[in-house]
XYZ file of C-alpha atoms in Angstrom:
771
model
C 25.922 13.588 -10.287
C 22.885 11.694 -11.664
C 23.120 8.083 -10.688
C 22.778 5.471 -13.386
C 20.514 2.135 -12.575
C 22.176 -0.475 -10.516
C 24.135 -3.135 -12.200
C 22.317 -6.029 -10.370
C 19.066 -4.968 -11.943
C 20.635 -4.559 -15.251
C 21.459 -8.263 -15.717
C 18.124 -9.279 -15.631
C 17.643 -8.626 -19.312
C 20.652 -11.295 -19.968
C 18.714 -13.644 -17.881
C 16.405 -14.140 -20.632
C 18.662 -15.800 -22.626
C 20.098 -18.105 -20.219
C 19.478 -21.924 -20.869
C 16.853 -23.419 -18.195
C 16.642 -26.739 -16.960
C 14.157 -28.708 -18.883
C 12.679 -30.596 -15.733
C 12.044 -26.820 -13.923
C 8.322 -27.063 -13.514
C 6.240 -23.934 -13.569
C 4.676 -22.389 -10.672
C 2.325 -19.741 -9.907
C 3.324 -17.182 -7.775
C -0.158 -17.503 -5.535
C -0.196 -19.990 -2.839
C -2.307 -22.804 -5.068
C 1.104 -24.346 -5.540
C 2.652 -24.012 -2.072
C 2.139 -25.198 1.523
C -0.702 -24.645 3.313
C -0.961 -21.332 5.122
C -1.899 -20.356 8.791
C -5.789 -20.265 8.539
C -7.731 -23.421 8.995
C -9.721 -24.254 5.723
C -12.361 -26.510 7.410
C -15.823 -25.583 8.164
C -16.065 -24.712 11.869
C -18.907 -27.341 12.577
C -16.820 -30.153 11.255
C -13.408 -28.992 12.870
C -11.961 -31.845 14.992
C -9.735 -30.213 17.610
C -6.901 -31.816 18.599
C -6.105 -32.724 21.825
C -3.024 -30.458 21.716
C -4.967 -27.635 20.189
C -8.076 -27.483 22.148
C -9.082 -23.560 21.257
C -10.005 -22.061 18.072
C -10.836 -18.089 17.919
C -10.945 -17.773 14.180
C -13.874 -18.037 12.137
C -14.205 -20.190 9.224
C -12.036 -18.483 6.106
C -14.206 -20.485 3.561
C -11.370 -20.511 1.197
C -11.699 -22.020 -2.304
C -10.594 -25.299 -1.036
C -13.844 -25.992 0.762
C -16.109 -25.224 -2.377
C -17.596 -28.172 -3.953
C -18.556 -26.395 -6.887
C -17.239 -27.617 -10.598
C -16.064 -23.954 -11.203
C -13.995 -23.482 -8.064
C -10.231 -22.703 -8.146
C -7.948 -25.495 -7.508
C -7.330 -26.182 -3.620
C -3.827 -25.945 -2.371
C -2.136 -29.501 -2.714
C -0.990 -31.298 0.721
C 2.737 -30.525 1.045
C 4.542 -33.707 2.049
C 6.505 -34.144 4.327
C 6.372 -30.810 5.664
C 5.282 -29.203 9.287
C 2.242 -27.861 10.191
C 2.121 -24.093 10.516
C -0.035 -23.285 13.481
C -2.616 -20.393 13.390
C -0.386 -18.331 15.807
C 2.502 -18.056 13.122
C 2.951 -16.147 10.180
C 6.145 -17.056 8.308
C 5.437 -18.990 5.033
C 3.002 -18.639 2.593
C 0.136 -16.274 3.052
C -3.562 -17.493 3.250
C -5.033 -18.859 0.050
C -6.914 -16.946 -2.534
C -10.550 -16.528 -2.435
C -12.487 -17.755 -5.352
C -11.213 -15.900 -8.676
C -8.033 -15.539 -7.323
C -7.717 -11.958 -7.193
C -7.786 -11.372 -3.223
C -6.927 -13.513 -0.584
C -9.034 -15.346 1.907
C -7.331 -13.501 4.992
C -4.916 -10.979 5.595
C -1.933 -10.109 8.314
C -3.501 -7.996 11.154
C -0.664 -6.859 12.868
C -0.503 -7.899 16.508
C -3.484 -10.331 15.610
C -1.517 -12.066 13.017
C -3.044 -13.789 9.825
C -6.786 -13.554 10.043
C -9.553 -14.616 7.898
C -11.298 -11.924 6.207
C -14.833 -13.183 7.181
C -13.680 -13.489 11.025
C -11.800 -10.167 11.291
C -13.682 -7.241 12.978
C -12.623 -4.778 10.561
C -12.900 -3.720 6.794
C -9.672 -5.639 5.250
C -8.621 -6.303 1.717
C -5.730 -8.555 0.173
C -4.958 -8.257 -3.534
C -3.023 -11.520 -4.995
C 0.287 -11.530 -6.972
C -2.282 -13.251 -9.807
C -4.506 -9.867 -9.805
C -0.967 -7.858 -9.845
C 0.188 -9.896 -12.883
C -2.753 -9.839 -14.760
C -3.263 -6.297 -14.366
C 0.313 -5.635 -15.169
C 0.848 -3.455 -12.238
C 4.093 -1.656 -11.549
C 3.530 0.212 -8.118
C 1.245 -0.104 -5.191
C -0.728 2.761 -6.961
C -1.740 0.700 -9.597
C -3.218 -2.230 -7.235
C -5.133 0.093 -4.548
C -7.200 1.461 -7.534
C -9.196 -1.599 -7.323
C -10.512 -0.443 -4.048
C -12.900 2.280 -3.864
C -12.358 3.631 -0.559
C -8.699 4.125 -1.806
C -7.904 7.172 -4.223
C -4.058 8.088 -5.382
C -3.228 11.616 -5.010
C 0.213 11.826 -6.445
C 0.590 12.035 -10.212
C 1.707 8.935 -11.987
C 4.981 10.657 -13.651
C 6.295 11.766 -10.468
C 8.593 9.789 -8.190
C 6.239 8.718 -5.844
C 2.952 7.066 -4.615
C 0.506 8.523 -2.153
C -2.988 7.821 -1.127
C -6.298 8.780 0.515
C -8.015 5.962 2.706
C -11.388 6.761 3.928
C -10.439 10.556 3.109
C -7.463 10.756 4.948
C -3.968 11.103 3.558
C -1.668 8.037 3.880
C 1.588 8.322 2.426
C 3.886 5.547 1.003
C 6.409 6.303 3.983
C 3.673 4.629 6.144
C 3.437 1.459 4.384
C 4.430 -1.394 6.125
C 6.767 -4.333 4.858
C 5.989 -7.768 6.219
C 4.283 -6.004 9.090
C 7.333 -3.678 9.600
C 7.271 0.097 9.512
C 9.765 2.472 7.849
C 11.154 -0.358 5.848
C 9.502 -0.092 2.572
C 10.625 2.392 -0.151
C 9.153 5.714 1.129
C 8.318 7.137 -1.875
C 7.316 4.111 -4.546
C 7.292 0.412 -3.773
C 7.682 -1.877 -6.824
C 5.797 -5.086 -6.972
C 8.082 -7.595 -8.563
C 8.924 -9.271 -5.068
C 5.672 -8.651 -3.579
C 3.019 -11.572 -3.136
C 0.262 -9.415 -1.446
C -0.830 -6.003 -1.031
C -2.805 -5.779 1.994
C -5.075 -2.890 2.985
C -6.734 -2.308 6.332
C -9.187 0.373 6.284
C -9.481 2.639 9.278
C -6.946 3.072 12.456
C -4.527 0.905 13.954
C -2.924 1.987 16.771
C -3.582 -1.419 18.606
C -2.791 -3.366 15.687
C 0.544 -2.024 14.303
C 1.363 1.160 16.485
C 3.159 3.976 15.029
C 1.703 7.468 14.335
C -0.888 9.001 11.554
C -2.244 6.207 9.443
C -5.664 7.575 10.395
C -7.445 6.382 7.102
C -6.065 3.101 6.949
C -2.809 0.753 6.699
C -0.895 -0.811 3.422
C 0.876 -3.973 4.051
C 3.236 -5.577 1.699
C 3.721 -9.079 1.959
C 7.020 -10.578 0.013
C 7.290 -13.521 -2.072
C 8.225 -17.110 -0.962
C 9.638 -20.071 -2.702
C 6.917 -22.867 -3.085
C 7.423 -26.489 -3.275
C 7.360 -26.617 -6.789
C 10.566 -25.060 -8.923
C 9.613 -21.817 -10.443
C 11.379 -20.103 -13.191
C 9.351 -17.421 -15.018
C 10.456 -14.328 -17.357
C 8.070 -11.459 -18.140
C 8.828 -8.990 -20.947
C 6.755 -6.038 -21.823
C 6.151 -2.867 -23.584
C 4.398 0.344 -22.306
C 3.726 3.387 -24.588
C 5.486 5.470 -25.744
C 8.597 3.133 -25.658
C 9.127 1.490 -22.275
C 10.597 -2.000 -22.293
C 10.477 -4.139 -19.257
C 11.898 -7.574 -18.361
C 10.961 -9.440 -15.019
C 12.576 -12.489 -14.031
C 11.060 -14.497 -11.150
C 12.827 -17.747 -9.648
C 12.037 -19.928 -6.721
C 13.783 -22.994 -5.469
C 13.315 -25.247 -2.281
C 16.505 -27.143 -1.027
C 16.740 -29.961 1.640
C 15.468 -33.413 2.459
C 12.070 -31.983 3.194
C 12.370 -28.503 1.288
C 13.397 -26.729 4.579
C 15.111 -23.978 2.744
C 13.536 -21.594 0.351
C 15.046 -18.932 -2.202
C 12.967 -16.725 -4.089
C 14.615 -13.919 -6.465
C 12.933 -11.251 -8.684
C 14.917 -8.654 -10.863
C 13.717 -6.535 -13.474
C 14.592 -3.583 -15.628
C 12.218 -0.869 -17.403
C 13.181 2.003 -19.382
C 12.056 4.238 -21.953
C 9.787 6.948 -22.965
C 6.204 7.435 -21.282
C 3.185 9.074 -22.880
C 3.915 12.557 -20.952
C 6.010 14.866 -23.163
C 9.991 14.845 -22.380
C 9.387 12.451 -19.794
C 11.380 8.950 -19.599
C 11.771 6.502 -16.624
C 14.396 4.041 -15.878
C 13.656 1.576 -12.870
C 15.842 -1.295 -11.696
C 14.390 -3.717 -8.760
C 16.136 -6.635 -7.330
C 14.529 -8.947 -4.281
C 16.155 -11.760 -2.389
C 13.601 -13.601 -0.305
C 15.154 -16.701 1.801
C 13.413 -18.717 4.295
C 13.495 -21.920 6.290
C 11.053 -24.113 8.218
C 11.215 -27.184 10.155
C 8.752 -28.402 12.756
C 8.531 -25.628 15.136
C 10.869 -23.013 13.714
C 10.510 -20.671 10.781
C 12.445 -17.766 9.559
C 12.652 -15.479 6.710
C 15.124 -12.887 5.438
C 14.362 -10.342 2.656
C 17.221 -8.235 0.823
C 15.583 -5.425 -1.353
C 16.974 -2.892 -3.773
C 15.464 -0.290 -6.136
C 16.669 2.507 -7.943
C 14.280 5.149 -10.126
C 15.624 7.716 -12.542
C 13.324 10.090 -14.037
C 13.624 12.785 -16.949
C 11.202 15.706 -16.768
C 9.118 14.368 -13.723
C 5.796 15.757 -12.643
C 5.540 17.345 -9.382
C 3.200 16.414 -6.526
C 3.439 20.023 -5.422
C 1.380 21.490 -8.564
C -1.423 24.155 -7.209
C -3.898 26.787 -7.909
C -4.299 30.003 -6.300
C -6.948 31.277 -4.202
C -10.223 32.841 -5.544
C -9.738 31.654 -9.114
C -11.967 28.990 -10.917
C -9.807 26.161 -11.287
C -9.392 25.538 -15.210
C -10.225 22.253 -16.722
C -7.279 19.777 -16.342
C -4.986 19.511 -19.482
C -4.425 16.574 -21.512
C -2.191 13.981 -19.479
C 0.179 14.170 -22.238
C 1.149 17.844 -21.522
C 4.607 18.346 -19.132
C 5.248 21.686 -17.870
C 8.515 20.364 -16.804
C 11.774 20.701 -19.067
C 13.848 18.210 -20.040
C 16.890 19.215 -17.803
C 14.732 18.513 -14.888
C 15.443 14.921 -13.182
C 14.864 12.969 -10.039
C 17.126 10.148 -9.124
C 16.593 7.702 -6.161
C 18.232 4.739 -4.532
C 16.913 2.580 -2.054
C 17.956 -0.615 -0.004
C 16.518 -2.702 2.574
C 17.221 -5.903 4.866
C 14.316 -7.470 6.923
C 13.942 -10.519 8.903
C 11.535 -12.525 10.842
C 11.767 -15.545 12.869
C 9.292 -17.839 14.978
C 9.425 -20.235 17.362
C 6.255 -22.636 18.508
C 7.075 -23.065 22.184
C 3.837 -25.051 22.180
C 1.648 -26.359 19.716
C -0.764 -23.305 19.677
C 2.067 -20.875 21.281
C 4.358 -18.902 19.144
C 7.146 -16.755 20.034
C 8.315 -14.242 17.416
C 11.058 -11.811 16.718
C 11.236 -9.528 13.715
C 13.328 -6.475 12.567
C 15.073 -4.671 9.767
C 16.566 -1.304 8.332
C 16.326 0.674 5.191
C 18.240 3.900 3.590
C 16.588 5.945 0.654
C 18.462 8.939 -1.266
C 16.749 11.203 -3.373
C 18.471 13.827 -5.637
C 16.441 16.044 -8.079
C 15.800 19.113 -9.784
C 12.076 19.511 -10.436
C 9.584 22.364 -10.924
C 6.370 22.962 -9.722
C 3.534 25.542 -10.869
C 0.856 27.792 -9.308
C -2.296 28.227 -11.740
C -3.173 32.000 -11.478
C -5.987 32.378 -14.023
C -8.647 30.062 -15.521
C -6.751 30.336 -18.897
C -3.977 28.030 -17.488
C -1.659 30.582 -16.979
C 1.002 29.726 -14.041
C 4.151 30.334 -12.300
C 6.739 27.609 -12.596
C 9.391 27.330 -9.714
C 12.281 25.019 -9.762
C 13.623 23.729 -6.633
C 15.832 20.794 -5.143
C 15.830 19.337 -1.756
C 18.208 16.404 -1.720
C 17.343 14.103 1.100
C 17.988 10.849 2.856
C 15.561 8.798 4.866
C 16.646 6.012 7.165
C 14.303 3.540 9.036
C 14.766 0.790 11.458
C 11.924 -1.276 13.398
C 12.286 -4.201 15.605
C 9.403 -6.339 17.224
C 9.109 -8.925 19.616
C 5.837 -10.980 20.754
C 3.605 -14.110 21.585
C 0.757 -15.544 20.355
C -1.063 -18.085 22.221
C -4.505 -19.969 21.883
C -5.978 -21.973 24.798
C -9.023 -22.398 26.440
C -10.659 -21.564 29.807
C -13.582 -23.670 30.279
C -15.955 -23.072 27.425
C -14.359 -19.834 26.234
C -11.525 -19.919 23.758
C -8.579 -17.189 23.771
C -6.123 -16.215 21.207
C -3.906 -13.881 23.496
C -1.506 -11.430 21.726
C 1.472 -9.561 23.298
C 3.896 -7.566 21.255
C 6.522 -4.822 21.887
C 7.871 -2.560 19.010
C 10.061 0.243 18.470
C 10.032 2.178 14.899
C 12.339 4.725 14.102
C 12.528 6.998 10.978
C 15.278 9.499 10.481
C 15.146 12.397 7.875
C 18.412 13.884 6.401
C 18.171 17.248 4.667
C 18.895 21.030 4.605
C 22.204 22.731 5.025
C 23.859 24.418 2.184
C 22.281 23.352 -0.894
C 24.334 25.202 -3.783
C 21.408 26.013 -5.716
C 19.826 29.541 -7.024
C 16.218 29.597 -7.060
C 14.504 30.277 -10.359
C 10.731 30.922 -11.273
C 9.184 31.648 -14.516
C 5.834 32.335 -16.296
C 4.189 29.499 -18.371
C 0.618 27.715 -19.041
C -0.604 24.394 -18.402
C -1.918 23.879 -21.864
C 0.789 25.305 -23.930
C 4.214 25.078 -21.776
C 6.688 27.736 -22.083
C 10.470 26.302 -21.252
C 13.494 28.438 -20.325
C 16.223 28.440 -22.930
C 19.254 26.666 -22.229
C 21.518 27.651 -19.633
C 18.640 29.887 -18.138
C 18.871 28.033 -14.645
C 21.427 26.194 -12.519
C 21.354 22.456 -13.857
C 24.612 21.319 -11.441
C 26.964 22.137 -8.748
C 24.175 21.108 -6.098
C 24.405 19.560 -2.652
C 23.990 15.621 -2.781
C 21.732 13.576 -0.468
C 24.420 11.335 1.130
C 26.101 14.279 3.298
C 22.870 16.104 4.302
C 22.649 16.922 8.183
C 19.933 15.284 10.448
C 16.685 17.298 10.376
C 14.344 15.160 12.402
C 14.360 11.970 14.047
C 10.757 10.105 15.252
C 10.996 7.093 17.557
C 7.641 5.287 18.405
C 8.041 2.643 21.383
C 5.141 0.884 22.310
C 3.724 -2.453 24.187
C 0.573 -3.993 23.051
C -1.919 -6.872 24.886
C -5.013 -8.249 23.186
C -7.014 -11.084 23.652
C -9.800 -12.589 21.183
C -12.313 -14.341 23.084
C -14.521 -17.041 21.422
C -17.658 -18.135 22.534
C -20.719 -20.652 21.387
C -18.621 -22.766 18.985
C -17.024 -19.462 17.534
C -20.063 -17.789 16.614
C -19.330 -14.979 19.033
C -15.797 -13.491 18.562
C -14.925 -10.594 21.160
C -11.365 -8.732 20.925
C -10.423 -6.444 23.473
C -6.833 -4.830 23.917
C -4.941 -1.659 23.872
C -1.385 -0.678 23.262
C 0.623 1.994 25.467
C 2.795 4.006 23.037
C 5.629 6.349 23.722
C 6.228 9.244 20.906
C 9.590 11.110 20.788
C 10.298 13.546 18.141
C 13.287 15.432 17.925
C 14.215 18.457 15.654
C 17.850 19.623 14.822
C 19.606 22.594 13.541
C 20.480 22.272 9.884
C 21.842 25.480 8.871
C 25.690 25.656 8.297
C 27.731 26.605 11.467
C 28.879 25.798 14.796
C 25.359 24.714 16.165
C 24.719 22.411 13.258
C 23.596 19.182 14.226
C 22.414 20.216 18.064
C 18.868 19.439 18.929
C 16.160 22.516 18.199
C 13.247 21.024 19.292
C 12.038 17.918 21.412
C 8.590 16.258 22.028
C 8.147 13.148 24.106
C 4.444 12.141 25.271
C 2.739 8.622 26.045
C -0.693 7.546 25.828
C -2.768 4.103 25.988
C -4.909 3.593 23.156
C -7.835 0.844 23.810
C -9.777 -1.095 21.075
C -12.699 -3.443 21.016
C -13.921 -5.337 18.187
C -16.600 -7.973 17.807
C -17.917 -10.563 15.073
C -21.212 -12.428 15.202
C -21.479 -15.524 13.075
C -25.249 -15.104 12.686
C -25.007 -18.014 9.945
C -22.084 -20.057 8.397
C -22.336 -17.472 5.863
C -23.080 -14.234 7.402
C -20.705 -12.324 9.773
C -21.661 -8.983 11.323
C -18.955 -7.126 12.932
C -18.053 -3.930 14.783
C -15.248 -1.985 16.229
C -13.838 1.177 18.143
C -9.806 1.862 17.348
C -7.953 4.613 17.522
C -4.795 6.292 15.995
C -2.143 8.312 17.596
C -0.134 10.852 16.225
C 2.208 13.287 18.226
C 0.725 16.321 19.799
C 1.699 20.088 18.482
C 3.445 22.926 20.224
C 2.342 26.091 20.215
C 4.246 28.688 18.263
C 6.078 31.436 20.218
C 3.735 34.388 18.990
C 0.644 32.681 20.645
C -0.626 33.620 24.051
C 0.392 30.346 25.378
C 3.917 29.907 23.434
C 5.898 26.725 23.843
C 2.832 24.615 25.397
C 3.137 21.093 24.470
C 0.004 19.046 23.697
C -0.548 15.323 24.484
C -0.630 12.969 21.615
C -3.538 13.671 18.956
C -6.096 10.826 19.117
C -8.170 9.951 15.937
C -11.052 7.784 16.869
C -13.228 5.283 14.746
C -16.553 3.565 15.021
C -17.442 1.057 12.646
C -20.128 -1.733 12.026
C -20.407 -3.911 8.936
C -21.532 -7.060 7.569
C -19.799 -9.854 5.428
C -21.847 -12.760 3.457
C -19.525 -15.488 1.892
C -21.673 -17.458 -0.728
C -18.350 -19.772 -0.953
C -17.910 -18.376 -4.604
C -18.656 -14.706 -4.296
C -18.533 -12.453 -1.165
C -20.249 -9.322 -0.207
C -19.234 -6.961 2.104
C -20.897 -3.673 3.745
C -19.648 -1.260 6.325
C -20.756 1.982 7.920
C -17.873 4.301 9.921
C -17.263 7.514 11.296
C -13.496 8.664 11.865
C -12.903 12.120 13.870
C -9.276 13.569 13.341
C -8.282 16.589 15.867
C -6.027 19.587 14.539
C -4.470 22.515 15.979
C -4.669 26.278 15.292
C -4.244 29.555 16.939
C -7.572 31.350 17.636
C -7.551 34.595 15.624
C -9.418 36.383 18.486
C -7.830 35.174 21.470
C -4.582 34.339 20.054
C -4.425 30.887 22.100
C -3.090 28.175 20.376
C -5.078 24.865 20.932
C -6.397 21.149 19.761
C -9.843 22.361 18.887
C -9.926 21.629 15.312
C -11.896 18.432 14.446
C -12.517 16.669 10.795
C -15.252 14.046 10.693
C -15.672 11.511 7.999
C -18.710 9.394 7.870
C -19.096 6.796 5.204
C -20.258 3.693 3.690
C -18.573 1.120 1.660
C -19.838 -1.623 -0.243
C -17.661 -4.260 -2.064
C -17.871 -7.552 -3.891
C -14.849 -9.960 -5.057
C -15.051 -13.633 -6.465
C -16.476 -15.809 -9.112
C -20.071 -15.166 -9.082
C -20.796 -17.460 -12.428
C -18.068 -19.598 -14.216
C -15.610 -17.828 -15.900
C -16.897 -14.154 -14.630
C -14.687 -12.658 -12.105
C -15.659 -9.466 -10.395
C -13.685 -7.180 -7.947
C -14.721 -3.591 -6.634
C -17.486 -1.474 -5.136
C -18.603 1.693 -3.989
C -17.528 4.361 -1.058
C -19.555 7.052 0.018
C -18.277 9.688 2.500
C -19.395 12.549 3.916
C -16.567 14.556 5.000
C -17.077 17.728 7.019
C -14.790 20.435 8.597
C -16.618 20.338 12.095
C -14.482 22.729 13.862
C -12.163 25.236 12.079
C -10.109 28.161 12.641
C -12.540 31.056 13.985
C -15.319 28.961 13.137
C -15.406 30.235 9.516
C -15.536 26.782 7.879
C -17.549 25.050 10.132
C -19.849 22.548 8.429
C -18.082 22.941 5.044
C -16.945 19.775 3.134
C -13.190 18.738 3.495
C -11.071 19.540 0.559
C -10.187 16.826 -1.754
C -12.658 14.130 -0.489
C -15.259 12.734 -2.890
C -18.526 12.064 -1.847
C -18.718 9.076 -4.323
C -15.929 6.740 -5.472
C -16.450 3.569 -7.539
C -14.359 0.872 -8.816
C -15.587 -2.330 -10.784
C -13.115 -4.650 -12.404
C -14.301 -7.525 -14.141
C -13.060 -10.519 -16.139
C -14.905 -12.944 -18.477
C -13.424 -16.244 -19.972
C -14.434 -16.744 -23.330
C -16.276 -19.843 -24.007
C -13.899 -22.684 -25.036
C -15.909 -23.217 -28.283
C -15.514 -19.538 -29.223
C -11.544 -18.760 -27.980
C -10.321 -21.267 -25.506
C -7.883 -19.660 -22.976
C -9.023 -16.127 -23.901
C -10.004 -13.824 -21.271
C -11.454 -10.186 -21.605
C -10.863 -7.783 -18.838
C -12.163 -4.142 -18.099
C -12.425 -1.692 -15.187
C -14.186 1.522 -14.551
C -12.847 3.770 -12.052
C -14.906 7.034 -11.069
C -14.467 9.840 -8.580
C -17.255 12.456 -7.695
C -16.332 16.158 -7.925
C -14.626 17.977 -4.869
C -14.044 21.139 -3.180
C -10.311 22.421 -3.644
C -10.479 25.088 -0.544
C -11.711 24.984 2.771
C -14.202 27.853 1.927
C -15.724 25.487 -0.617
C -15.603 28.069 -3.394
C -13.261 26.430 -5.900
C -14.503 23.173 -7.510
C -12.350 20.555 -9.444
C -14.684 18.352 -11.691
C -15.690 14.408 -11.174
C -13.697 12.035 -13.682
C -14.306 8.531 -14.836
C -11.698 6.325 -16.666
C -12.247 3.154 -18.355
C -9.463 0.359 -18.934
C -9.989 -2.513 -21.373
C -7.701 -5.490 -21.805
C -7.286 -9.434 -22.998
C -5.248 -12.148 -21.901
C -4.541 -15.472 -23.629
C -3.554 -18.297 -21.839
C -2.007 -21.488 -23.452
C 0.503 -24.039 -23.218
C 3.753 -23.159 -24.787
C 6.031 -25.673 -26.988
C 7.912 -26.549 -23.895
C 4.532 -28.182 -22.155
C 4.643 -25.174 -19.845
C 1.906 -22.387 -19.394
C 2.463 -18.984 -21.064
C 0.427 -15.722 -20.784
C -0.058 -12.736 -23.313
C -1.464 -10.002 -22.050
C -2.611 -6.597 -23.363
C -4.169 -3.468 -21.628
C -5.316 0.058 -22.514
C -5.681 2.432 -19.614
C -7.922 5.334 -19.943
C -9.421 4.309 -23.433
C -11.279 7.658 -23.878
C -8.118 9.452 -23.357
C -9.937 11.825 -20.763
C -8.151 14.879 -19.233
C -8.824 14.731 -15.854
C -7.465 15.775 -12.208
C -6.282 12.399 -10.460
C -6.629 14.289 -7.180
C -7.011 17.615 -5.674
C -6.294 16.797 -1.913
C -4.102 18.423 0.280
C -4.085 22.080 -1.674
C -2.266 20.122 -4.784
C -3.628 19.344 -7.977
C -2.282 15.864 -9.692
C -3.072 15.429 -13.430
C -3.944 11.903 -14.291
C -2.321 9.744 -17.169
C -3.395 9.861 -20.642
C -4.204 6.942 -22.691
C -1.699 4.250 -22.302
C -0.803 0.969 -23.834
C 0.565 -2.034 -22.139
C 1.427 -5.667 -23.501
C 3.275 -8.386 -22.106
C 4.330 -12.148 -22.464
C 4.857 -14.479 -19.671
C 6.789 -17.848 -20.271
C 7.442 -20.732 -17.319
C 10.793 -22.809 -17.919
């Protein structure tokens, strides 16, 4: 039975008519009107170290606050009275935005804590809530499109987001929430309660532990209440007839504003530009926090529901040895009106930290989540260049449970002329998948065409009587336990920062019998192996503006087990190790920043040799790339964000050597993204900002043999917003955006053997009011 959107989210629409206090002050959701974050904002040569905090391992983040220019963003005001948060802490407001307000001056680097972009030995980006609001983003996929090294590989009208970072698959299941894994929505993370979307490019075994995430890691930072009261209502419309209300309320309480409450609730419902497709989404998030002189804590409660009629599938594909036909227009839907996806998600996460010394912080974090998914959907397989395809219906009700805990310590101190930031962390992350058993569904396939869909007559296939996700048997359990230690050494007045460390990690993976019968629930397979993953990173501050960095870091994944048909049956292999080497440079002009990086990532794979019939981990994919990025406000009223990524992804060693030297399917050699904003002069149109974005992805090969090609594509988005003072004396913003202005038909992705069609021309308008 289909689940309707929860009542908690449904009341959001009614909040818009509630009387609001006249004295409530508007507050931006960025940290410009909140307490100072953990990262220093002073120039290092002018920093006076207190006697109780003699060491400093962080290079100058060069925030907007230190920029003595007329067009600089407003510096965060002093919070009084409030305790200072040491650099070893993370609970509270995140690092302040960089010039232009679209990205932050720092990001959370797992074990290392909050770190300046310019002092991190990695390529990191942190998109702010201001950018999220101005682009009217709904989920992570809308935000990460601003990074040329990240590409979405799930169709926009499906139930999920999925990504490629530096040419490697990173699913939404691997997204972190406030630094903890398996807590975020495993299919699609909505952004109403999110302050920052952070992207670390490259592996992260030292920083975060866990498995996979070879190409990168996405981390969500939740919103926190600022010192000024916030009551904000946004109402919007999207084509074809989706209406969206979002309420954001923040308050602090106590004599010193120790207690904070931040609530976000939204409801969106209506038809999309895709034929027959409609979406209903409800989101509710509650963030609580407490701060005192040496203790800080937070608690987050999240819930979301998503109901989609006639969804598209992630698993559309093409048969081998055919010419891939051009993509159909994004309005064409091969699904029928009887198909649907219903999902429900709940999460709780907490974090606490205590300063046992002025520059030594002990922290504890943990949480749990549960996700349920029920659906009846179809996916097609193209069999001819004219668009002929076979559509197959399927169900797979499933439940995902995640629970993670972490305890650690960060300490800054000095031994002689050497400064240290010592980090110690122990993590356990668990992910359980429940699915299978008796489904009560009879499969059904039929012929169709991607340009002119053929839909079965009513009653041709089963639409009810299915098994439900909340009573499925346990299929698999993944447990990753680890202990990590690192030390960032600072020398020559912080001109040289050297990070050394490693993580010992134990991976346990269990499989269970799901078929109905007396053996259901018994363990069918078990894998348990451990490995130490070292890492090193270095930053040389050649000048106050120029930082040169390099790193070596790994990613870990469970090793395979040889199949019973191989000459070495049931052989268990140690964890597979992916390795990255990277060098780069970052130049900070104070109002605009430029970054460049060169990287190589090698990922092993396993196969059975067709000649010897021996199963081994001899496969290898090697991605080499160069990235160039820009962000900030190069001229007054002009803001830029984006760059270009060049990737050479090769199959170095493949099964039987038959594909050696070929390009990796689905990985473009060139990806470009550039987003810009221009404030019209006051004499022309005060308060009006024009926006635009260009996204380009080069053509890719669809198959390992490199005989099937998917064309390149370019998408252009245009928009405008108008900021003014409403009759109540508070700021208000009107926004309008057209995505895919030219209504280009294109394959958004051809990765992992699937074809994802991009969205057609889409209109969005919204109005934001503060009370």
